[in-house]
PDB file of C-alpha atoms in Angstrom:
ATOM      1  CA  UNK A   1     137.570 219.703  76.951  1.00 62.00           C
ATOM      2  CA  UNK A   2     139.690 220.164  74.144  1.00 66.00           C
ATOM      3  CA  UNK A   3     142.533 217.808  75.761  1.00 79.00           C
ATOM      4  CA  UNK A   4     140.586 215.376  76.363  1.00 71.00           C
ATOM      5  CA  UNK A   5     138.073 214.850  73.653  1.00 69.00           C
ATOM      6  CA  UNK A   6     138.952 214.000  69.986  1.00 66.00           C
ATOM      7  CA  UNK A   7     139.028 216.611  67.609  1.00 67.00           C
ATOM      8  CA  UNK A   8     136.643 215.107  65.753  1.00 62.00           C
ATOM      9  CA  UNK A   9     133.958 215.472  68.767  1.00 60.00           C
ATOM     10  CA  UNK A  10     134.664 219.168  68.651  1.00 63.00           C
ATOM     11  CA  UNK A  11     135.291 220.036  65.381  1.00 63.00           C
ATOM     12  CA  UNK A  12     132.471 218.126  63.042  1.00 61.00           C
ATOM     13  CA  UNK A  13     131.122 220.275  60.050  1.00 62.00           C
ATOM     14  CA  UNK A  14     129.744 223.398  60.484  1.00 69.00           C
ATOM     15  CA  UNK A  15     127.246 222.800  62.992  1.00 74.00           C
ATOM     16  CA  UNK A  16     129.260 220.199  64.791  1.00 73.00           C
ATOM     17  CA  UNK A  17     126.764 217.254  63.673  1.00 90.00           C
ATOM     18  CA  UNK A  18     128.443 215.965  61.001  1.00 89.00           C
ATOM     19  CA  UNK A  19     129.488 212.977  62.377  1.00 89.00           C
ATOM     20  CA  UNK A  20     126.106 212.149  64.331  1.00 93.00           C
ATOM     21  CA  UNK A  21     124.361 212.706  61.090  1.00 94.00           C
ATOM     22  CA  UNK A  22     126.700 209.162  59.642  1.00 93.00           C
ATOM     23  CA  UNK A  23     126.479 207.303  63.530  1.00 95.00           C
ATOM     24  CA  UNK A  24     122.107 208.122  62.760  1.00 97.00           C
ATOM     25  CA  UNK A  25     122.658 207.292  59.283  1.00 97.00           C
ATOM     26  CA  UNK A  26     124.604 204.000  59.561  1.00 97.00           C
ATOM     27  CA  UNK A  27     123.372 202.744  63.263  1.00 97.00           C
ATOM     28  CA  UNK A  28     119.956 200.885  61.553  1.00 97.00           C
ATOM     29  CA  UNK A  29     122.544 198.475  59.436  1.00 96.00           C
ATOM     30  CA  UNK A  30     124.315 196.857  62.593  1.00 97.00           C
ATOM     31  CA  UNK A  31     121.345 197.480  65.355  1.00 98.00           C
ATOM     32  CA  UNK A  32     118.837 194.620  65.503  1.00 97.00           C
ATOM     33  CA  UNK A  33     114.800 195.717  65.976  1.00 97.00           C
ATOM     34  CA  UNK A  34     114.668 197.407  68.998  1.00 97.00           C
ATOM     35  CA  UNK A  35     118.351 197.767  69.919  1.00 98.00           C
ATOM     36  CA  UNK A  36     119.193 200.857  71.481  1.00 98.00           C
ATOM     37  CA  UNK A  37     120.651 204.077  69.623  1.00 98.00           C
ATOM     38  CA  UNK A  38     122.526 205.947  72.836  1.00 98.00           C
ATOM     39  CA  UNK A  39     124.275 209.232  71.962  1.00 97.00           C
ATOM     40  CA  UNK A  40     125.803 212.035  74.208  1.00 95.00           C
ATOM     41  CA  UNK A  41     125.897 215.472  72.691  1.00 94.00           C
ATOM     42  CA  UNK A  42     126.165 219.080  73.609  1.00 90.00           C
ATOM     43  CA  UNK A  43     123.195 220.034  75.409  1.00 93.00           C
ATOM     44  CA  UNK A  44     122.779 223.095  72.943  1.00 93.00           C
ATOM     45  CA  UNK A  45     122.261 220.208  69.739  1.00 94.00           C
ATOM     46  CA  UNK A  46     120.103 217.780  71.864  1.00 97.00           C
ATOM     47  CA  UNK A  47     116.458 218.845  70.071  1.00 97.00           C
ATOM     48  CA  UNK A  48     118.637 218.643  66.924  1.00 96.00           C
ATOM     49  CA  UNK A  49     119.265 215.318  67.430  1.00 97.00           C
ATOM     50  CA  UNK A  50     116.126 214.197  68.008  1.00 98.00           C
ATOM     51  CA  UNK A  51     114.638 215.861  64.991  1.00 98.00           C
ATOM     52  CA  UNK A  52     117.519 214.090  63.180  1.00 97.00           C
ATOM     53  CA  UNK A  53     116.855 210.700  64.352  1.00 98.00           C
ATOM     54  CA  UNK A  54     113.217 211.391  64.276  1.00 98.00           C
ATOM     55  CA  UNK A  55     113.429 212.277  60.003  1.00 97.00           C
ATOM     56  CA  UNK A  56     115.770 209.314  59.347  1.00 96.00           C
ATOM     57  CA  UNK A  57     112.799 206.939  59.913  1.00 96.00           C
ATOM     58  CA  UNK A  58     114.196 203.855  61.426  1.00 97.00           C
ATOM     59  CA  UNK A  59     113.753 205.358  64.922  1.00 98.00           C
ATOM     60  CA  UNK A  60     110.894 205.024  67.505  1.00 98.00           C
ATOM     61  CA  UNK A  61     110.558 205.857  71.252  1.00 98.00           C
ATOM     62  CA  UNK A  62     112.647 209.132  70.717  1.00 98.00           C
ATOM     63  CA  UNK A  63     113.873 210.533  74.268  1.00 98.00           C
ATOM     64  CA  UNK A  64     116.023 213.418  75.178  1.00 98.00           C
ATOM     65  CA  UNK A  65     117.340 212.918  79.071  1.00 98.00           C
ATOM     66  CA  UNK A  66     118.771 215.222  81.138  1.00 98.00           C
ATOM     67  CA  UNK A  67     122.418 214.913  82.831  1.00 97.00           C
ATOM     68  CA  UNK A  68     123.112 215.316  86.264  1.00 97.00           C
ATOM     69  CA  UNK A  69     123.103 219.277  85.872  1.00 97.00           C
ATOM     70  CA  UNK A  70     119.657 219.393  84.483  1.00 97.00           C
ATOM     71  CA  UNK A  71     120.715 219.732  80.759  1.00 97.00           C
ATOM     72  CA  UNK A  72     119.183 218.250  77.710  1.00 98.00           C
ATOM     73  CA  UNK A  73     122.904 215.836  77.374  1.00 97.00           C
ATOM     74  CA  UNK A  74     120.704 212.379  75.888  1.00 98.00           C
ATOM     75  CA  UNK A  75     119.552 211.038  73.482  1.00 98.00           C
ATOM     76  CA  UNK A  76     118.069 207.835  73.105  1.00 98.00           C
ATOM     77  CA  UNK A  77     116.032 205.743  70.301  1.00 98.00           C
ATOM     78  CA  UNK A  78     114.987 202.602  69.681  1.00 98.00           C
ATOM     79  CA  UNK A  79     115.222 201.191  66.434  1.00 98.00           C
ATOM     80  CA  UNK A  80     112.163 200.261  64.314  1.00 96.00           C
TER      81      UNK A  80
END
């Protein structure tokens, strides 16, 4: 992983959400109503996520989907 993904996907803050805390934070000020938050994370941080984007409060129809092993790799929101 670590050649091929930018540091900054593996190394972000303590709990490695740093930088989806500013894409969650920022997203509402260039998505329209109802455009489409899409985010890939590790499948250990997906409930995270959601509970993120879920207190932010510009978020509705909240999903976490599964990849193609079964894991929690999603997440998906619409914006409000």
């Amino acid at each position: 992983v670590r050649d091929w993904e930018p540091a900054v996907a593996l190394l972000s803050g303590d709990d490695g959400l740093a930088v989806t805390r500013i894409i969650i934070a920022q997203a509402p000020g260039v998505l329209t109503r109802g455009g489409i938050l899409a985010l890939e994370v590790d499948t250990r941080r997906a409930g995270s996520v959601a509970e993120m984007i879920a207190a932010d409060g510009h978020y509705i129809d909240i999903e976490v989907l599964l990849d193609l092993t079964g894991r929690e790799r999603f997440v998906f929101a619409k914006r409000s």
